[in-house]
């Protein structure tokens, strides 16, 4: 890559256009800062130059500071981003930003250092630093409230969301919106005076100092644990009590404090993993994905209906098949009700709802599915029915169609064997509710072709999911690991903990809810029936198992659906209420098992549950069921609400240190669970070599 990233060209009208050309998205590198400062100072000193426009080459204006340079020392003499921005603002000629594309983080900060701004209608603009566990660190928290009202500024900085140019225009963040941003910016630069935002406090006097505490209260529940977002409010709040110079110094201090926190490292890991996950080592580079222009879904129950919604939401027509007219009408009715709900909450227009429903076609005939590019089966979770369905699909689907199963527990190879085209068969495991949960666990069979794998990975993106490709085994990756975590949670109950204690530890760690509240939501009857299926499949085990869920099932304590499970639930409320009757059931189990109940510490609860995920994850990596630790991390973040600011179970274990994780697992294995908690060989190996899962993965990829 050439290190010339800033190009200049003089227009006949006397405007100098400074173009940033640092593929792929004009991230701000050290060279960028040096060359931009030089270019803008030269323009200011050149009498032939009447005014200046700054714009980006390619699809972005500026993607922000180059995240890959974080923590690296720049060459001596390199200006900071703030120094570069001030050089732009101090240019004696009018400087206008032509925001041709994404202006994110330092990109927007740079645009706010220009005297005026023109944006393209669909240019995505914002300060997403909190999504990296940090805060805007180059005057953004002090400039945005000087152009937008404080609520808008706080919303943008705390959410980290990018908004389109049109919205940024309406908010006053840009001064005009135009398709040809350079032309519009040149005209503006020739007529408008120099305007230094850092000297303009006019919008600050309207700010109610109480707005910040109110904002903190309003964000507390949604952003629990995301510390950077709360520190961003602190930085913005300084606009009411500090002048600009003090405000940016305070901002810089907070930015520096955040940069090297565990959560910042975790969220940078997730940022890059979100992109790396699509480049799976088992899909050769350049493999062509089959275009998905038409889909089909078998089964219009909860999962089938949710799956179908994903496609019509992305503008892809879906034919959905049910066996009876009554089931079809009921299923389509539920989809319509779902959309109507969203419309009533003002989150979808009636017109968009109608357009989406118009893309849905119901049928009872397999022949109507033949021209779909992909068909996703979401019928009962029994192998006989799946094989029957795939046998029919094999007969009716066009050549080259992808035959996918939404199964969460059954063997993809056995399903594929019901067809004459196993290379076209793959698992596409959606998580309930399928139209909400972002994880799509794609499960490759022995014979699945690279094209089919590439297709479901691209399709996942197309329908707004995070697609992760994994191998075929019991429970694939997510549920296989979950099984080990839930088992420890149940053992902890038998040893002395209560459901509320375990759930609080896991909730405070950052999950949306603990294992027992989750079981009550999903249905204890479901987990009981799954355990009975496993019993049928594998026979009784002489290893330690827990029968607590059997006891609950026997007493009809299925969870929220029966207003009692691990907890009690009042009519119409989902709030879990601890129930002494459950404590008695648990104590009865401890007695039956001859376990002397004891005080269990929160630390043991957290480690027993979370290290069980890590230990099984290590086995999954060793078996090649997951190709990289990042695949496991994303599965847990997007499928199981593992806290994003801890980076996923494998990244989190790397941060703790695998030697410590191994030592703790060793002790639990010996003292608490000799049957199931033996340390994974890969964990032992890496801990012994002083390595992390990431280093192991990078060595394999090299
Ligand atoms: N630094 C380094 N690489 C980046 C990058 C960045 N800021 N942004 C994107 N990339 C890479 C990305 O990893 C991918 O690489 C490729 O570019 C295309 O990205 C002081 C300190 C701008 C909306 O957080 O949100 O400024 O996978 O597929 O869909 O206050 O990129 O191809 O190898 O996402 O067109 C703040 C992060 C930084 C914005 C464009 N900025 N980027 O989306 O492309 S911190 C951000 C995005 C900061 C200052 C602070 C998006 C985009 P690869 P892409 P896209």
PDB file of C-alpha atoms and ligand atoms in Angstrom, residues 23-28 59-70 81-82 85 102-109 124 126-132 134-140 160 162 251-252 255 259 271-272 274-276 279 461, ligand 1:
ATOM      1  CA  UNK A  23      -8.130   2.019   1.180  1.00  0.00           C
ATOM      2  CA  UNK A  24     -10.367   0.387   2.131  1.00  0.00           C
ATOM      3  CA  UNK A  25     -12.191   2.984   4.257  1.00  0.00           C
ATOM      4  CA  UNK A  26      -9.755   5.898   4.750  1.00  0.00           C
ATOM      5  CA  UNK A  27      -8.859   5.009   8.347  1.00  0.00           C
ATOM      6  CA  UNK A  28      -6.741   7.668  10.020  1.00  0.00           C
ATOM      7  CA  UNK A  59     -16.903   4.461  -0.366  1.00  0.00           C
ATOM      8  CA  UNK A  60     -15.988   6.159   2.893  1.00  0.00           C
ATOM      9  CA  UNK A  61     -15.136   9.697   3.915  1.00  0.00           C
ATOM     10  CA  UNK A  62     -13.073   8.614   6.952  1.00  0.00           C
ATOM     11  CA  UNK A  63     -13.695   5.428   8.996  1.00  0.00           C
ATOM     12  CA  UNK A  64     -12.091   6.898  12.088  1.00  0.00           C
ATOM     13  CA  UNK A  65      -8.742   6.319  13.711  1.00  0.00           C
ATOM     14  CA  UNK A  66      -6.995   3.220  12.390  1.00  0.00           C
ATOM     15  CA  UNK A  67      -7.899   0.680  15.063  1.00  0.00           C
ATOM     16  CA  UNK A  68      -5.004  -1.503  13.974  1.00  0.00           C
ATOM     17  CA  UNK A  69      -2.625   1.255  15.092  1.00  0.00           C
ATOM     18  CA  UNK A  70      -4.030   1.429  18.627  1.00  0.00           C
ATOM     19  CA  UNK A  81      -5.483  13.593  15.663  1.00  0.00           C
ATOM     20  CA  UNK A  82      -6.511  16.619  17.716  1.00  0.00           C
ATOM     21  CA  UNK A  85      -8.032  18.735  13.464  1.00  0.00           C
ATOM     22  CA  UNK A 102     -19.002   6.942   6.184  1.00  0.00           C
ATOM     23  CA  UNK A 103     -17.664   9.533   8.633  1.00  0.00           C
ATOM     24  CA  UNK A 104     -17.158   7.560  11.825  1.00  0.00           C
ATOM     25  CA  UNK A 105     -15.353   8.447  15.047  1.00  0.00           C
ATOM     26  CA  UNK A 106     -12.272  10.443  14.171  1.00  0.00           C
ATOM     27  CA  UNK A 107     -13.839  10.801  10.727  1.00  0.00           C
ATOM     28  CA  UNK A 108     -16.715  12.845  12.106  1.00  0.00           C
ATOM     29  CA  UNK A 109     -14.347  14.644  14.479  1.00  0.00           C
ATOM     30  CA  UNK A 124     -23.283   7.019   7.582  1.00  0.00           C
ATOM     31  CA  UNK A 126     -21.491   9.072  13.954  1.00  0.00           C
ATOM     32  CA  UNK A 127     -19.172   8.575  16.903  1.00  0.00           C
ATOM     33  CA  UNK A 128     -19.105   4.754  17.436  1.00  0.00           C
ATOM     34  CA  UNK A 129     -16.098   4.668  19.751  1.00  0.00           C
ATOM     35  CA  UNK A 130     -18.147   3.206  22.614  1.00  0.00           C
ATOM     36  CA  UNK A 131     -18.586   0.115  20.429  1.00  0.00           C
ATOM     37  CA  UNK A 132     -14.834  -0.291  20.843  1.00  0.00           C
ATOM     38  CA  UNK A 134     -13.664   3.661  24.493  1.00  0.00           C
ATOM     39  CA  UNK A 135     -15.007   7.199  23.915  1.00  0.00           C
ATOM     40  CA  UNK A 136     -14.452   9.808  21.193  1.00  0.00           C
ATOM     41  CA  UNK A 137     -10.921  11.010  21.945  1.00  0.00           C
ATOM     42  CA  UNK A 138     -10.246  13.809  19.442  1.00  0.00           C
ATOM     43  CA  UNK A 139     -12.666  16.586  20.508  1.00  0.00           C
ATOM     44  CA  UNK A 140     -15.873  14.787  19.465  1.00  0.00           C
ATOM     45  CA  UNK A 160     -22.424   4.609  18.999  1.00  0.00           C
ATOM     46  CA  UNK A 162     -24.269   5.937  12.824  1.00  0.00           C
ATOM     47  CA  UNK A 251     -11.844  13.966  27.239  1.00  0.00           C
ATOM     48  CA  UNK A 252      -8.320  12.859  26.374  1.00  0.00           C
ATOM     49  CA  UNK A 255     -10.070   8.248  26.380  1.00  0.00           C
ATOM     50  CA  UNK A 259      -8.132   2.484  25.777  1.00  0.00           C
ATOM     51  CA  UNK A 271     -15.145  -5.688  16.004  1.00  0.00           C
ATOM     52  CA  UNK A 272     -12.518  -7.572  13.999  1.00  0.00           C
ATOM     53  CA  UNK A 274     -17.415  -9.733  13.200  1.00  0.00           C
ATOM     54  CA  UNK A 275     -15.538  -9.409   9.914  1.00  0.00           C
ATOM     55  CA  UNK A 276     -13.084 -12.286  10.195  1.00  0.00           C
ATOM     56  CA  UNK A 279     -13.567 -15.699   6.067  1.00  0.00           C
ATOM     57  CA  UNK A 461     -25.333 -11.410   6.308  1.00  0.00           C
TER      58      UNK A 461
HETATM   59  N1  LIG B   1      -9.576   1.027  11.575  1.00  0.00           N
HETATM   60  C1  LIG B   1      -9.036  -0.045  10.964  1.00  0.00           C
HETATM   61  N2  LIG B   1      -9.681  -0.836  10.086  1.00  0.00           N
HETATM   62  C2  LIG B   1     -10.969  -0.525   9.847  1.00  0.00           C
HETATM   63  C3  LIG B   1     -11.622   0.574  10.451  1.00  0.00           C
HETATM   64  C4  LIG B   1     -10.869   1.366  11.353  1.00  0.00           C
HETATM   65  N3  LIG B   1     -11.393   2.417  11.949  1.00  0.00           N
HETATM   66  N4  LIG B   1     -12.899   0.595   9.994  1.00  0.00           N
HETATM   67  C5  LIG B   1     -13.031  -0.429   9.149  1.00  0.00           C
HETATM   68  N5  LIG B   1     -11.874  -1.105   9.050  1.00  0.00           N
HETATM   69  C6  LIG B   1     -11.613  -2.270   8.200  1.00  0.00           C
HETATM   70  C7  LIG B   1     -12.517  -3.427   8.561  1.00  0.00           C
HETATM   71  O1  LIG B   1     -11.936  -4.202   9.600  1.00  0.00           O
HETATM   72  C8  LIG B   1     -12.544  -4.173   7.237  1.00  0.00           C
HETATM   73  O2  LIG B   1     -11.297  -4.844   7.136  1.00  0.00           O
HETATM   74  C9  LIG B   1     -12.518  -3.067   6.195  1.00  0.00           C
HETATM   75  O3  LIG B   1     -11.956  -1.910   6.860  1.00  0.00           O
HETATM   76  C10 LIG B   1     -13.879  -2.733   5.677  1.00  0.00           C
HETATM   77  O4  LIG B   1     -14.685  -2.472   6.831  1.00  0.00           O
HETATM   78  C11 LIG B   1      -9.905   9.372  18.204  1.00  0.00           C
HETATM   79  C12 LIG B   1     -10.011   6.783  18.466  1.00  0.00           C
HETATM   80  C13 LIG B   1     -16.602   2.819   8.464  1.00  0.00           C
HETATM   81  C14 LIG B   1     -19.004   2.118   8.649  1.00  0.00           C
HETATM   82  O5  LIG B   1     -15.349   2.462  15.031  1.00  0.00           O
HETATM   83  O6  LIG B   1     -17.954   1.121  11.357  1.00  0.00           O
HETATM   84  O7  LIG B   1     -11.847   7.121  15.661  1.00  0.00           O
HETATM   85  O8  LIG B   1     -12.201  -7.190   7.201  1.00  0.00           O
HETATM   86  O9  LIG B   1     -16.475  -4.070   6.124  1.00  0.00           O
HETATM   87  O10 LIG B   1     -19.150  -2.055   5.660  1.00  0.00           O
HETATM   88  O11 LIG B   1     -12.193   9.405  18.484  1.00  0.00           O
HETATM   89  O12 LIG B   1     -15.992  -0.028   8.725  1.00  0.00           O
HETATM   90  O13 LIG B   1     -11.723  -6.040   5.008  1.00  0.00           O
HETATM   91  O14 LIG B   1      -9.828  -6.730   6.545  1.00  0.00           O
HETATM   92  O15 LIG B   1     -16.832  -2.458   8.082  1.00  0.00           O
HETATM   93  O16 LIG B   1     -18.086  -0.164   4.281  1.00  0.00           O
HETATM   94  C15 LIG B   1     -13.874   4.772  15.305  1.00  0.00           C
HETATM   95  C16 LIG B   1     -15.356   1.313  12.419  1.00  0.00           C
HETATM   96  C17 LIG B   1     -12.462   4.331  15.428  1.00  0.00           C
HETATM   97  C18 LIG B   1     -15.681   2.754  12.701  1.00  0.00           C
HETATM   98  C19 LIG B   1     -17.534   1.191   6.863  1.00  0.00           C
HETATM   99  N6  LIG B   1     -14.408   4.259  14.053  1.00  0.00           N
HETATM  100  N7  LIG B   1     -15.689   1.001  11.042  1.00  0.00           N
HETATM  101  O17 LIG B   1     -18.310   0.003   6.768  1.00  0.00           O
HETATM  102  O18 LIG B   1     -16.686  -1.598   5.671  1.00  0.00           O
HETATM  103  S1  LIG B   1     -11.804   4.903  16.935  1.00  0.00           S
HETATM  104  C20 LIG B   1     -15.132   3.132  14.034  1.00  0.00           C
HETATM  105  C21 LIG B   1     -16.998   0.912  10.653  1.00  0.00           C
HETATM  106  C22 LIG B   1     -11.675   6.582  16.724  1.00  0.00           C
HETATM  107  C23 LIG B   1     -11.208   8.782  17.701  1.00  0.00           C
HETATM  108  C24 LIG B   1     -11.286   7.326  17.944  1.00  0.00           C
HETATM  109  C25 LIG B   1     -17.193   0.526   9.212  1.00  0.00           C
HETATM  110  C26 LIG B   1     -17.580   1.683   8.294  1.00  0.00           C
HETATM  111  P1  LIG B   1     -11.245  -6.309   6.424  1.00  0.00           P
HETATM  112  P2  LIG B   1     -16.256  -2.731   6.743  1.00  0.00           P
HETATM  113  P3  LIG B   1     -18.128  -0.977   5.515  1.00  0.00           P
END
